[in-house]
Coordinates of C-alpha atoms in Angstrom, one line a residue:
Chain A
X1 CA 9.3 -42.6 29.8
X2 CA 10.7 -40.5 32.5
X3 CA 8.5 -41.0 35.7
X4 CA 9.6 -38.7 39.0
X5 CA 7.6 -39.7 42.2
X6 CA 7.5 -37.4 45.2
X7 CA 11.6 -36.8 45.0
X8 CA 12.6 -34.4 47.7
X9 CA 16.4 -33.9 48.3
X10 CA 18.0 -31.3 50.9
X11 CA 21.1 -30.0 51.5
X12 CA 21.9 -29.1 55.3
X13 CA 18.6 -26.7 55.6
X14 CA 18.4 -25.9 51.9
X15 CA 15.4 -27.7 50.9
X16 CA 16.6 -27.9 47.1
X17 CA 13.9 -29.8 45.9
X18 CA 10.5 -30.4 47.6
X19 CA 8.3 -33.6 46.8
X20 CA 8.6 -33.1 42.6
X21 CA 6.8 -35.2 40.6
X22 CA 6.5 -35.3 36.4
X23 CA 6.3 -37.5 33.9
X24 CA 8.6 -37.1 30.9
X25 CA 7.2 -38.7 27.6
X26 CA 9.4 -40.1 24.9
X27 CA 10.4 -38.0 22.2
X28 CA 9.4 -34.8 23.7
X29 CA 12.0 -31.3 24.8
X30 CA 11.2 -30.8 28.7
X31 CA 12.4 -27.5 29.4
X32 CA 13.2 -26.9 33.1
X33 CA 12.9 -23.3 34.1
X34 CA 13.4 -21.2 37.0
X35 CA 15.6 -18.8 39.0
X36 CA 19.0 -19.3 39.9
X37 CA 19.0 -21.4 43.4
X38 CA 15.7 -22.9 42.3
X39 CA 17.3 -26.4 42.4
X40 CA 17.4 -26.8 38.6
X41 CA 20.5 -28.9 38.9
X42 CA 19.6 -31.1 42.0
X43 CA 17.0 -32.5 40.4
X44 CA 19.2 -32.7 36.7
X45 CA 21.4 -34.7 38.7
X46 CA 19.2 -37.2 40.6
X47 CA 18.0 -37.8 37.2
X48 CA 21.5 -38.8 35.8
X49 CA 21.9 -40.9 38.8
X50 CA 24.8 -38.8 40.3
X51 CA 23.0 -38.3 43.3
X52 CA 19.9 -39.8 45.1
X53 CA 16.7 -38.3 46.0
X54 CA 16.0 -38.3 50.2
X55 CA 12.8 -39.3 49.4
X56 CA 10.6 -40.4 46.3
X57 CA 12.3 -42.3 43.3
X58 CA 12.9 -41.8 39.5
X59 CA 12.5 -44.1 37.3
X60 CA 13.7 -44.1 33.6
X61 CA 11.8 -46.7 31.7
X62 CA 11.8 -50.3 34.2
X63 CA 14.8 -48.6 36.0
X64 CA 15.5 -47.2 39.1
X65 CA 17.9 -44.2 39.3
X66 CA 19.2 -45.5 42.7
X67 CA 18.5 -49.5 42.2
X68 CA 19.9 -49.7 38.6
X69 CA 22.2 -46.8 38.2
X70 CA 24.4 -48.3 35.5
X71 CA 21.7 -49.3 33.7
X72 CA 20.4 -45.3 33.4
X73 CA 23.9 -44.4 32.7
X74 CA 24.0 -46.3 29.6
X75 CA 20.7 -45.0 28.5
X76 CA 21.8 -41.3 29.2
X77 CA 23.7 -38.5 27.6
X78 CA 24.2 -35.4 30.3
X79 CA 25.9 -32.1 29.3
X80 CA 26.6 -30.3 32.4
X81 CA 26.1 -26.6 33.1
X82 CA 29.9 -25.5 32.3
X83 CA 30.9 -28.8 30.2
X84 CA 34.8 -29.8 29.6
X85 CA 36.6 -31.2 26.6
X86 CA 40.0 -32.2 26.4
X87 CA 41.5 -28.9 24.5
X88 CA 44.3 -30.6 23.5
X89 CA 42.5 -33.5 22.1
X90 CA 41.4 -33.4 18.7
X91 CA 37.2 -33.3 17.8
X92 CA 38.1 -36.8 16.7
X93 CA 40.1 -38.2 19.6
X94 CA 37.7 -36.2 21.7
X95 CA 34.8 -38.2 20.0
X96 CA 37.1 -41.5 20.7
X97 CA 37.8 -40.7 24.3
X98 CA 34.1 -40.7 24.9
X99 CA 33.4 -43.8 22.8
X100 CA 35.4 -46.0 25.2
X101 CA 33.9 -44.4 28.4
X102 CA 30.9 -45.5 27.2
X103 CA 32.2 -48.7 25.9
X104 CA 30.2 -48.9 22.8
X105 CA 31.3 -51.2 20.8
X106 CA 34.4 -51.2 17.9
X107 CA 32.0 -52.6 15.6
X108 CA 29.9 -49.9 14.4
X109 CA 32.0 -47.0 15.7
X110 CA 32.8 -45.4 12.5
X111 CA 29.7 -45.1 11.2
X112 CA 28.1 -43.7 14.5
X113 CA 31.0 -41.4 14.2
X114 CA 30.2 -40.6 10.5
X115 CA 26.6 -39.5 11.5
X116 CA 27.9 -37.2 13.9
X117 CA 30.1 -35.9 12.0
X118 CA 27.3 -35.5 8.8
X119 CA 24.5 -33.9 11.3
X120 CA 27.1 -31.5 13.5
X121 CA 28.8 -30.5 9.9
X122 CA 32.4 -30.7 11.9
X123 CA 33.8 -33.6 9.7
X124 CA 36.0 -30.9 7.9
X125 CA 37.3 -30.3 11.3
X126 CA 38.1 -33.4 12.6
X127 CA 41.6 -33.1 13.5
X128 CA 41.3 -29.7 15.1
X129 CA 42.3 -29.3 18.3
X130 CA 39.0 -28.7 21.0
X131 CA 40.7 -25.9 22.3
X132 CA 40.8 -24.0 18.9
X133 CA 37.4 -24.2 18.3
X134 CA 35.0 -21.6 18.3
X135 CA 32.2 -21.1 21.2
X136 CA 29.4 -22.9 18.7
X137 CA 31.5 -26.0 17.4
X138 CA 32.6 -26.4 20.9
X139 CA 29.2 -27.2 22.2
X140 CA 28.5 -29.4 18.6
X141 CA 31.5 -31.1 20.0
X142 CA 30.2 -31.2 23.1
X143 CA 26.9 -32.6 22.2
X144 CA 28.3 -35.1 19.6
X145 CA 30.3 -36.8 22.5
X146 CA 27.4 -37.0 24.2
X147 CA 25.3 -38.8 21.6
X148 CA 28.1 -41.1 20.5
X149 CA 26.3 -44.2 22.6
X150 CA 22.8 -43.4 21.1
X151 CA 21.7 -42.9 24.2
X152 CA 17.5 -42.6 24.5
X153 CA 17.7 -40.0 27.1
X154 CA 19.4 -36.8 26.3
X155 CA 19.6 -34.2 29.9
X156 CA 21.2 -30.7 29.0
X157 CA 22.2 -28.0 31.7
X158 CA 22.3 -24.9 30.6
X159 CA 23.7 -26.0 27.3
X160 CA 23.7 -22.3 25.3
X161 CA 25.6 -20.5 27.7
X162 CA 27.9 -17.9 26.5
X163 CA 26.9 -19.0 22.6
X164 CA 25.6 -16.5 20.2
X165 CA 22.1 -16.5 18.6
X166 CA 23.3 -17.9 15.2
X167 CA 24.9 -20.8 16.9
X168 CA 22.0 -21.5 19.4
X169 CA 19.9 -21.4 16.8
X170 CA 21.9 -24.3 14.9
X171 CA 22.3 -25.9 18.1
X172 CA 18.4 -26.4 18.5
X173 CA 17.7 -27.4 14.9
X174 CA 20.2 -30.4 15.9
X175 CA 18.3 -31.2 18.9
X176 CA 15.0 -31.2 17.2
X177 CA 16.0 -33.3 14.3
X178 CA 17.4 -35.9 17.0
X179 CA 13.6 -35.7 19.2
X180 CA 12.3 -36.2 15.7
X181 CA 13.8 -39.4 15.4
X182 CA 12.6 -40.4 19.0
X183 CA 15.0 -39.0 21.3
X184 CA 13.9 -37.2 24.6
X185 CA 15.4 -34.1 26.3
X186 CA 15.0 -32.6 29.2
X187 CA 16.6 -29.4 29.5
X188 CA 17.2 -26.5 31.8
X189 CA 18.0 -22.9 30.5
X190 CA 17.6 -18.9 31.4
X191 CA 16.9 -18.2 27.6
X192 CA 13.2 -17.8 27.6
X193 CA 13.0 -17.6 24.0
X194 CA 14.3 -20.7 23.6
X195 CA 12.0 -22.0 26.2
X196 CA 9.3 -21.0 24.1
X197 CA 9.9 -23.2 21.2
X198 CA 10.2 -26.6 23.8
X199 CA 7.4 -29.1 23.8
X200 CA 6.3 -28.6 27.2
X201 CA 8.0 -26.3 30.2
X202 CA 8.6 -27.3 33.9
X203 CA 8.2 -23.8 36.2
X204 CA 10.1 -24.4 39.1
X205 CA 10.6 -22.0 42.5
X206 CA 11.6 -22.8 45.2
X207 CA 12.1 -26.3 44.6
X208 CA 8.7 -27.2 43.7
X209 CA 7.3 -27.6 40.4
X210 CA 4.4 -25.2 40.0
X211 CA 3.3 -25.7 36.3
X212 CA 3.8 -28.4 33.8
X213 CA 2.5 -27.6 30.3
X214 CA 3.5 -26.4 26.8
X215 CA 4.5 -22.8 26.7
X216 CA 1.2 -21.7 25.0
X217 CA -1.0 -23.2 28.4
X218 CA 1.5 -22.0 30.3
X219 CA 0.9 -18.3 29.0
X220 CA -2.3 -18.7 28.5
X221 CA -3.8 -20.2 31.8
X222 CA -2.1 -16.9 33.7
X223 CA -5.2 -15.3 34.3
X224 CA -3.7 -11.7 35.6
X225 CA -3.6 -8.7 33.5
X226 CA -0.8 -6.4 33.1
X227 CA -0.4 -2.9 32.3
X228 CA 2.7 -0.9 31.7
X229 CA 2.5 2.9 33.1
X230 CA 4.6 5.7 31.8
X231 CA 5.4 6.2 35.7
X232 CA 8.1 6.8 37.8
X233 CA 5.6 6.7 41.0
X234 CA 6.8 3.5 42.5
X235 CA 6.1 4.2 46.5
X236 CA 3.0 5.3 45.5
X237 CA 1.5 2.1 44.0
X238 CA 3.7 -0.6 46.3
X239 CA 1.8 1.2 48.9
X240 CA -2.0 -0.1 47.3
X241 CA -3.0 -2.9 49.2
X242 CA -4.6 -4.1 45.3
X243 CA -1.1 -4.0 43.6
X244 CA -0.1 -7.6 43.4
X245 CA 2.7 -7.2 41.2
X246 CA 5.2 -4.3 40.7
X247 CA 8.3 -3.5 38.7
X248 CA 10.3 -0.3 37.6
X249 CA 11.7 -1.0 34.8
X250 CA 13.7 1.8 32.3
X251 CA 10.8 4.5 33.6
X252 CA 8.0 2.7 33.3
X253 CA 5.9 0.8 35.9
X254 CA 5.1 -3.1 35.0
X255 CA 2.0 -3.8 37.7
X256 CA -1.2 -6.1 38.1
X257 CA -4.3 -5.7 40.7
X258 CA -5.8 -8.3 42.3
X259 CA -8.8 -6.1 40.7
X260 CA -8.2 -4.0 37.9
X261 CA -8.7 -0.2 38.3
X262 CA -12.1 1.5 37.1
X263 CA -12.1 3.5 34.2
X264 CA -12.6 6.7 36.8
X265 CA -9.3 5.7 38.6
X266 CA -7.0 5.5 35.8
X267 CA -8.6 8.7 35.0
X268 CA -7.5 10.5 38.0
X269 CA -3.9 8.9 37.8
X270 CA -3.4 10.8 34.6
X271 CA -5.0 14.3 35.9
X272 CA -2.6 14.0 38.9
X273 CA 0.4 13.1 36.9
X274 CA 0.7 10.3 38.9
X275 CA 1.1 8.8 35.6
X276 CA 1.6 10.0 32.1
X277 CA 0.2 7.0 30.3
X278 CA -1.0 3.2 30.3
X279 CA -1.6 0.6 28.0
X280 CA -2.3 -3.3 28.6
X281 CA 0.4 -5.6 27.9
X282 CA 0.0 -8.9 26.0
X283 CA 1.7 -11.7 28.6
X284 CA 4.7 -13.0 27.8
X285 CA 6.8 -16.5 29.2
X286 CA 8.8 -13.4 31.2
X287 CA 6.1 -11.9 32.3
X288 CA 4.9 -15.3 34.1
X289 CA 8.7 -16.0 35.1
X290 CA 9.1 -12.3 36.7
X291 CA 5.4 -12.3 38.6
X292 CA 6.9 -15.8 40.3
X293 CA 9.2 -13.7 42.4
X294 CA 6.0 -12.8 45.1
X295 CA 8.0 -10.5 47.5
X296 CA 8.3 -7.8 44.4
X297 CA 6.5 -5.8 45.8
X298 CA 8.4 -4.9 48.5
X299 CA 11.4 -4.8 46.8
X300 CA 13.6 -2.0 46.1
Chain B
X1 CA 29.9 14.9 23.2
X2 CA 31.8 11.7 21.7
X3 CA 33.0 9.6 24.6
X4 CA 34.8 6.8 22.0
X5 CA 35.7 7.7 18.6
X6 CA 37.8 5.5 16.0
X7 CA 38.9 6.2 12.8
X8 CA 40.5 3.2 10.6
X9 CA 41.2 1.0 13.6
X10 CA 42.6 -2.1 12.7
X11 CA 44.4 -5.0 14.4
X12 CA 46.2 -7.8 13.1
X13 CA 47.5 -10.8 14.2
X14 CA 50.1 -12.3 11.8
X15 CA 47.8 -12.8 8.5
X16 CA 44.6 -12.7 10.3
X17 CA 43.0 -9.4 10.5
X18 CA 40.8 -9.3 13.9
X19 CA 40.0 -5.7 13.7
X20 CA 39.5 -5.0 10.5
X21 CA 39.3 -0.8 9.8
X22 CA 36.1 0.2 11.8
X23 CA 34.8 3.2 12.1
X24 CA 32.8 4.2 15.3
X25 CA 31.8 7.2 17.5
X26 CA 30.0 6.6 20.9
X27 CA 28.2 9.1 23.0
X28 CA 28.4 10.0 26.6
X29 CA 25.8 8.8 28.9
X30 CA 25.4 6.0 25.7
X31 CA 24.1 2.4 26.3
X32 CA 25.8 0.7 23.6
X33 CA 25.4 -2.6 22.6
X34 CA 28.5 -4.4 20.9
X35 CA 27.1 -8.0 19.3
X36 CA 28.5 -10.1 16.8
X37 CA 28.9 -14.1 16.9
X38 CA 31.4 -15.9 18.7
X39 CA 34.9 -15.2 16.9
X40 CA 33.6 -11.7 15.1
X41 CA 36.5 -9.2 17.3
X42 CA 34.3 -8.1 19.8
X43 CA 36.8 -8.8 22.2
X44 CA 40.1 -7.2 20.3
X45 CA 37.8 -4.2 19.6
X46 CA 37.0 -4.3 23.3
X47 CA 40.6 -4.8 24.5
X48 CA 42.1 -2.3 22.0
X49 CA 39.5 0.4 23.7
X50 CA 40.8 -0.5 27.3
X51 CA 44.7 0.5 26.5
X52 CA 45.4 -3.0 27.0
X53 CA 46.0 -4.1 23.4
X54 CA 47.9 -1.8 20.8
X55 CA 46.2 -1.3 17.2
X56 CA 47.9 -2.3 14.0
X57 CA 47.2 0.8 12.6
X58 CA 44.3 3.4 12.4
X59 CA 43.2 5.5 15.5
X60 CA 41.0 6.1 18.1
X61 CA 40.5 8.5 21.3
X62 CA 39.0 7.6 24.9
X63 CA 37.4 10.4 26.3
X64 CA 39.5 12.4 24.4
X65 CA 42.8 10.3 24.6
X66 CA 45.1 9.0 21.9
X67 CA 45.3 5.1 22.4
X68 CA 48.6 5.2 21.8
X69 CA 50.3 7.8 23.9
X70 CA 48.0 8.0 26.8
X71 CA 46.8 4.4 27.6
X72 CA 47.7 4.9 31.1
X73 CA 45.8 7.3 31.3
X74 CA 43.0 5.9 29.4
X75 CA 42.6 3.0 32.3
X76 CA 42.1 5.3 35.4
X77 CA 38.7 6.5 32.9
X78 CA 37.3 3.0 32.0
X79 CA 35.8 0.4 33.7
X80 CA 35.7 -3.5 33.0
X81 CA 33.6 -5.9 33.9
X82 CA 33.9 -9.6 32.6
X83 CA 31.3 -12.4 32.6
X84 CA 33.4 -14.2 35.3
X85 CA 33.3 -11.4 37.2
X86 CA 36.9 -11.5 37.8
X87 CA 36.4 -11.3 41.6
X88 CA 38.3 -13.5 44.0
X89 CA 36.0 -16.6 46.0
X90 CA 38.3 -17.0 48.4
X91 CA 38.1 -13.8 49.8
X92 CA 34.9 -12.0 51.6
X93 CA 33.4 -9.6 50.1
X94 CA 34.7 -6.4 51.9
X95 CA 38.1 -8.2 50.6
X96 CA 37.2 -8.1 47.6
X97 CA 36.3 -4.6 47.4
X98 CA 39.6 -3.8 49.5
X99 CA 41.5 -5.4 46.7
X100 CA 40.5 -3.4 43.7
X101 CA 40.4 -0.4 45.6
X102 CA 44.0 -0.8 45.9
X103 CA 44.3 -1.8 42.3
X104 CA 43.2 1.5 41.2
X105 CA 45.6 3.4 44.2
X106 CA 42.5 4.4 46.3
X107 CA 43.8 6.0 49.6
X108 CA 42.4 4.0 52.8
X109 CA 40.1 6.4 53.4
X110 CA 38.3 6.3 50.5
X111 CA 38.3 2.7 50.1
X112 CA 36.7 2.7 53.6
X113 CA 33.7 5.1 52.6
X114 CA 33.4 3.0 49.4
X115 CA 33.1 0.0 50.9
X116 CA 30.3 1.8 53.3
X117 CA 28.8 3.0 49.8
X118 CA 28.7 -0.3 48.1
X119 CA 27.3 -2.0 51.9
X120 CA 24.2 0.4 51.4
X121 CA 23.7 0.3 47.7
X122 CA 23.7 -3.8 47.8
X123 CA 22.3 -3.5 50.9
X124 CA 24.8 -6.0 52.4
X125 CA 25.3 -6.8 56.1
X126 CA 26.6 -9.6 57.4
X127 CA 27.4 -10.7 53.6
X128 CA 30.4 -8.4 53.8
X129 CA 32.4 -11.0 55.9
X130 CA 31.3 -13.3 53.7
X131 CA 33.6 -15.6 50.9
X132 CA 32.3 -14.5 47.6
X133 CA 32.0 -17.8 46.5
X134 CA 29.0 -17.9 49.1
X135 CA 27.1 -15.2 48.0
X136 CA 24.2 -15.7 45.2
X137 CA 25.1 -15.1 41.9
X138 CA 22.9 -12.1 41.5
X139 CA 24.8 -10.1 44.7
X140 CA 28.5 -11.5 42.9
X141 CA 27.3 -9.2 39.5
X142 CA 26.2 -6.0 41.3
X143 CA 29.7 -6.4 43.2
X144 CA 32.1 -6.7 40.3
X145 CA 30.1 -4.0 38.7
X146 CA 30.7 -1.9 42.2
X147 CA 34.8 -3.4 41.8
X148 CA 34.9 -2.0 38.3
X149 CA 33.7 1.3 39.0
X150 CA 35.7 1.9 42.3
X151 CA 37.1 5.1 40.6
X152 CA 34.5 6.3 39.1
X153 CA 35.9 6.0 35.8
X154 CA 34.2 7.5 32.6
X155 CA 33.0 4.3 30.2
X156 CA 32.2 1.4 31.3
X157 CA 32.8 -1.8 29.4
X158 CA 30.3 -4.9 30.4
X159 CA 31.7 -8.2 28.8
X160 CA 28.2 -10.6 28.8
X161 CA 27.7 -9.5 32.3
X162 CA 24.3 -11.3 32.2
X163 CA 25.7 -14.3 31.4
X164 CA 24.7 -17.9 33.2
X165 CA 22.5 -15.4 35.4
X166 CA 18.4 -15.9 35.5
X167 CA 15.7 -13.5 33.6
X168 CA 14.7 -11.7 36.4
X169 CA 18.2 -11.1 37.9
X170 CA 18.9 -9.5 34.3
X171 CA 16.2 -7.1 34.5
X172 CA 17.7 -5.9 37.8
X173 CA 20.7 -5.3 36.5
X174 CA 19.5 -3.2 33.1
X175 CA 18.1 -1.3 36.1
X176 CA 21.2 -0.7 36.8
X177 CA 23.1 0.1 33.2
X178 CA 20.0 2.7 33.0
X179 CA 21.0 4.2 36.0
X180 CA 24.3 4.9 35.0
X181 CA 23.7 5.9 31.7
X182 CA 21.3 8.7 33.4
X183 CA 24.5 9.7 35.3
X184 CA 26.8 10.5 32.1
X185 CA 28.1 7.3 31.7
X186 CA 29.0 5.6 28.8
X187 CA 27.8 2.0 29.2
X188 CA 29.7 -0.6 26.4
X189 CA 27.6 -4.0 26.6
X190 CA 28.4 -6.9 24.9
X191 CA 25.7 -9.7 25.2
X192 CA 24.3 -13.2 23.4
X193 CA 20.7 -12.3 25.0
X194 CA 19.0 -10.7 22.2
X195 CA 16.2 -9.3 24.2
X196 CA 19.0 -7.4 25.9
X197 CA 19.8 -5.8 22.6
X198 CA 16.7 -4.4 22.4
X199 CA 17.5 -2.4 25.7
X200 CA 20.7 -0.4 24.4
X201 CA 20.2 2.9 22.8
X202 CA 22.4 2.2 20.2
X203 CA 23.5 -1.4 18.8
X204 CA 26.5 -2.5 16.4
X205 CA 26.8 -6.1 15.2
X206 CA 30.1 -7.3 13.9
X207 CA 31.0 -9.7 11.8
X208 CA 34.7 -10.6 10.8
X209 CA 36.4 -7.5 12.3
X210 CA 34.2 -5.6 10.4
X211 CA 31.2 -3.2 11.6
X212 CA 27.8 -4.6 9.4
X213 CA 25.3 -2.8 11.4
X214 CA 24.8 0.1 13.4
X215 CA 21.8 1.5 14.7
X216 CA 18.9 2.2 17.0
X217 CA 17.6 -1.2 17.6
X218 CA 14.1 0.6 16.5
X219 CA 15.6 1.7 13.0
X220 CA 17.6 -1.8 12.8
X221 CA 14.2 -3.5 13.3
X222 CA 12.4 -1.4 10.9
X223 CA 15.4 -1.4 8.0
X224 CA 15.6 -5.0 8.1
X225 CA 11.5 -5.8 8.1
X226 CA 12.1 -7.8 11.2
X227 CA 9.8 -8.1 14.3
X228 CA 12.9 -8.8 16.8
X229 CA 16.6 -8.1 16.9
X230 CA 17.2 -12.0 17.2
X231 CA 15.6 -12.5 13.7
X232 CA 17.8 -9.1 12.7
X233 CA 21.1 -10.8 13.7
X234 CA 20.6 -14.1 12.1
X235 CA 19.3 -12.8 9.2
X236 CA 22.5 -10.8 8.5
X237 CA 25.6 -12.9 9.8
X238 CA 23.5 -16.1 7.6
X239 CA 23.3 -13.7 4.9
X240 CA 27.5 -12.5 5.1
X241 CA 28.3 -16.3 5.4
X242 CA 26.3 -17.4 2.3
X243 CA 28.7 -14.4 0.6
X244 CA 31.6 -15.8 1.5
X245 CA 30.3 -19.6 0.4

């Protein structure tokens, strides 16, 4: 288990994250999701143990992040946000490089390096150079070096950027069939249908934590309503003192009340033109991501 | 009015055909959507319709222009963004701007009224003397879009331009490819975000140099039985690899 405690960590005046706490069970995808700046990869790295909290601690099972830092090391695979192979290294001398950084043992080695190979399907590749591998077998690769010390603790940053859908898609069956067999992820990413499919989300703004729960709760427990209006009227509802939400998006109006119009008052919007249509929209993981940013309002 | 046309276009490198003899035509004022997986020829396709890269064989006209005799011509008409955004963090922002306006032989005076332009449209202040690599990732898109479109060329091409940025930031900057779109322009998009797909007017997917789709993504959806263009996508480049196996 992954337990956080009150971790805050600043930067100068950035307050990157502010008094966090979760608990990360075994065998479970965490997703970690919010807005660029949020402090997404503070906190991924306090985890790691590559930096320490100011205040609060994180402990990964008995250990402490800061106390015991090789210890978490050796129970960790981390994939940074933008992460590097050697390009003129083979898959398999890549795979070798990492095996002696994290000095697993000879003994064993080939077969840990025969299960990669078997669930990644890159075996028929093994002597291909990293850097002539496409965008998906580079982040297999990637991943495999990662696992090669079967670490308990897998922490992924970002980890489909820049692949495309076929190859995420393969890359999340992997990662499924390794929590199936008991590993835990926690892993931070701006593709909210991926997020969707994780076993439970962390929504973080601001560098605090502001719901913890599977995607469905999370969805579910936003209370608001939304309704999209065939509308170009923007000044005219950012000025309503109801409007708690508000977004122009490809002509139409995105907006929730903090009460929801009468029937009488939609009525009039339609015989003024003020709009030219409305329906209500069923909430999506976006929808609760976008209504986060609070000064929308007054934006544009 | 057709903006892009090919006819045949193919390119080839050694024994490996990249580009292998597609057949497109692209509107003005289109939002067209360019996916395929990684390794497909997106980006020789791509770099073919800049000038920068001559075809093998077959043809194709930019705004009206042969490839092959009037490439020079064909870059003072396009616009290109990449997903690095191809600007330089170590200088500031009006730098930057400075920079690419000589690039594309702006005269000073215009480079000064479109660096007040850009400073009201991004509504930038004091971010203008600032080093690029300070400013948030969201502000560093808008600006290489403003960098790429310094002389108001024609088409724009957008390499994953919403890459590595956050959901809402993306939304922002759709609002933005609509906009220009509304003003004639003809907005090439390459992306890996599928609900992006579903924004373009018109998508194609590509698989081994070759064209295997092209449509609305409403008709795509609907051809297909599919709810989403995700589902769409993997359900046709699983469907051409299990072909070739």
């Amino acid at each position: 288990m992954i337990e956080i405690k009150g971790v805050s960590k600043s930067f100068g005046d950035i307050i990157a994250n502010d008094n966090i706490s979760l608990q990360i069970m075994e065998s479970e995808i965490v997703g970690l999701i919010g807005p660029d700046g949020a402090g997404k990869t503070t906190l991924m790295r306090q985890l790691c143990a590559l930096s320490h909290p100011d205040q609060g601690n994180i402990h990964i099972d008995a250990y402490d992040t800061v106390k015991n830092q090789y210890e978490v090391r050796s129970m960790i695979g981390y994939m940074p946000q933008r992460f590097s192979l050697y390009p003129d290294l083979t898959i398999e001398q890549n795979l070798l490089f990492f095996a002696n950084l994290f000095n697993t043992p000879k003994k064993g080695r080939q077969e840990r390096l025969e299960q990669l190979y078997k669930f990644s399907n890159l075996k028929p590749f093994q002597n291909r150079q990293a850097g002539k591998l496409s965008g998906g077998m580079k982040q297999k690769l990637a991943l495999s070096c990662n696992l090669i010390h079967t670490p308990k603790y897998l922490f992924l940053d970002e980890p489909t950027f820049g692949v495309d859908p076929v190859s995420r898609q393969e890359f999340w069956e992997l990662i499924k069939q390794l929590r199936d067999e008991g590993l835990t992820v926690f892993v931070s990413t701006p593709y909210l249908d991926e997020a969707n499919t994780f076993d439970k989300l962390a929504l973080i703004f601001n560098g605090k934590i502001l719901a913890y729960k599977t995607p469905e709760k999370i969805v579910d427990s936003y209370s608001d309503q939304i309704f999209v209006m065939q509308s170009e009227n923007y000044d005219y509802f950012a000025k309503m003192q109801n409007v708690k939400y508000l977004y122009l998006f490809n002509k139409e109006l995105y907006i929730s009340f903090s009460e929801a119009p009468r029937q009488e008052e939609w009525q009039t919007w339609l015989d003024n033109k003020v709009i030219n249509g409305y329906n209500q929209k069923q909430i999506t993981l976006e929808d609760v991501f976008l209504m986060q940013n609070k000064h929308i309002v007054s934006q544009i | 009015m057709i903006s892009v046309k090919t006819t045949q276009l193919t390119k080839k490198f050694g024994s490996f055909t990249a580009v292998d003899a597609v057949d497109l035509e692209v509107y003005k004022g289109e939002i067209f959507g360019f996916l395929g997986a990684n390794g497909a020829g997106k980006s020789t396709m791509i770099r073919m319709l800049c000038g920068l890269l001559m075809p093998s064989s077959g043809e194709a006209l930019i705004d009206g222009l042969d490839i092959y005799k009037e490439s020079e011509l064909i870059k003072k008409r396009i616009g290109y963004m990449s997903q690095k955004f191809s600007l330089y963090n170590d200088l500031t922002v009006a730098e930057n701007i400075e920079f690419y306006g000589g690039v594309y032989s702006l005269d000073k005076k215009l480079i000064r009224s479109k660096k007040e332009e850009i400073a009201v449209s991004l509504n930038l202040k004091e971010e203008m003397k600032r080093l690029t690599r300070d400013v948030p990732v969201g502000l560093k898109q808008r600006l290489a879009l403003a960098c790429a479109m310094l002389h108001d060329p024609k088409i724009i091409f957008l390499d994953e331009p919403t890459s590595g940025v956050d959901p809402k930031v993306r939304k922002d900057f759709w609002n933005i490819i609509y906009d220009l779109s509304e003003h004639g322009k003809t907005v090439f998009v390459t992306t890996h975000f599928m609900e992006e797909a579903e924004y373009c007017h018109r998508l194609s997917i590509m698989q081994d140099g070759r064209i295997i789709a092209l449509d609305s993504p409403e008709n795509m959806k609907a051809i297909h039985n599919e709810k989403t263009i995700q589902d769409v996508f993997i359900k046709l480049i699983k469907r051409q690899n299990n072909d070739e196996i």
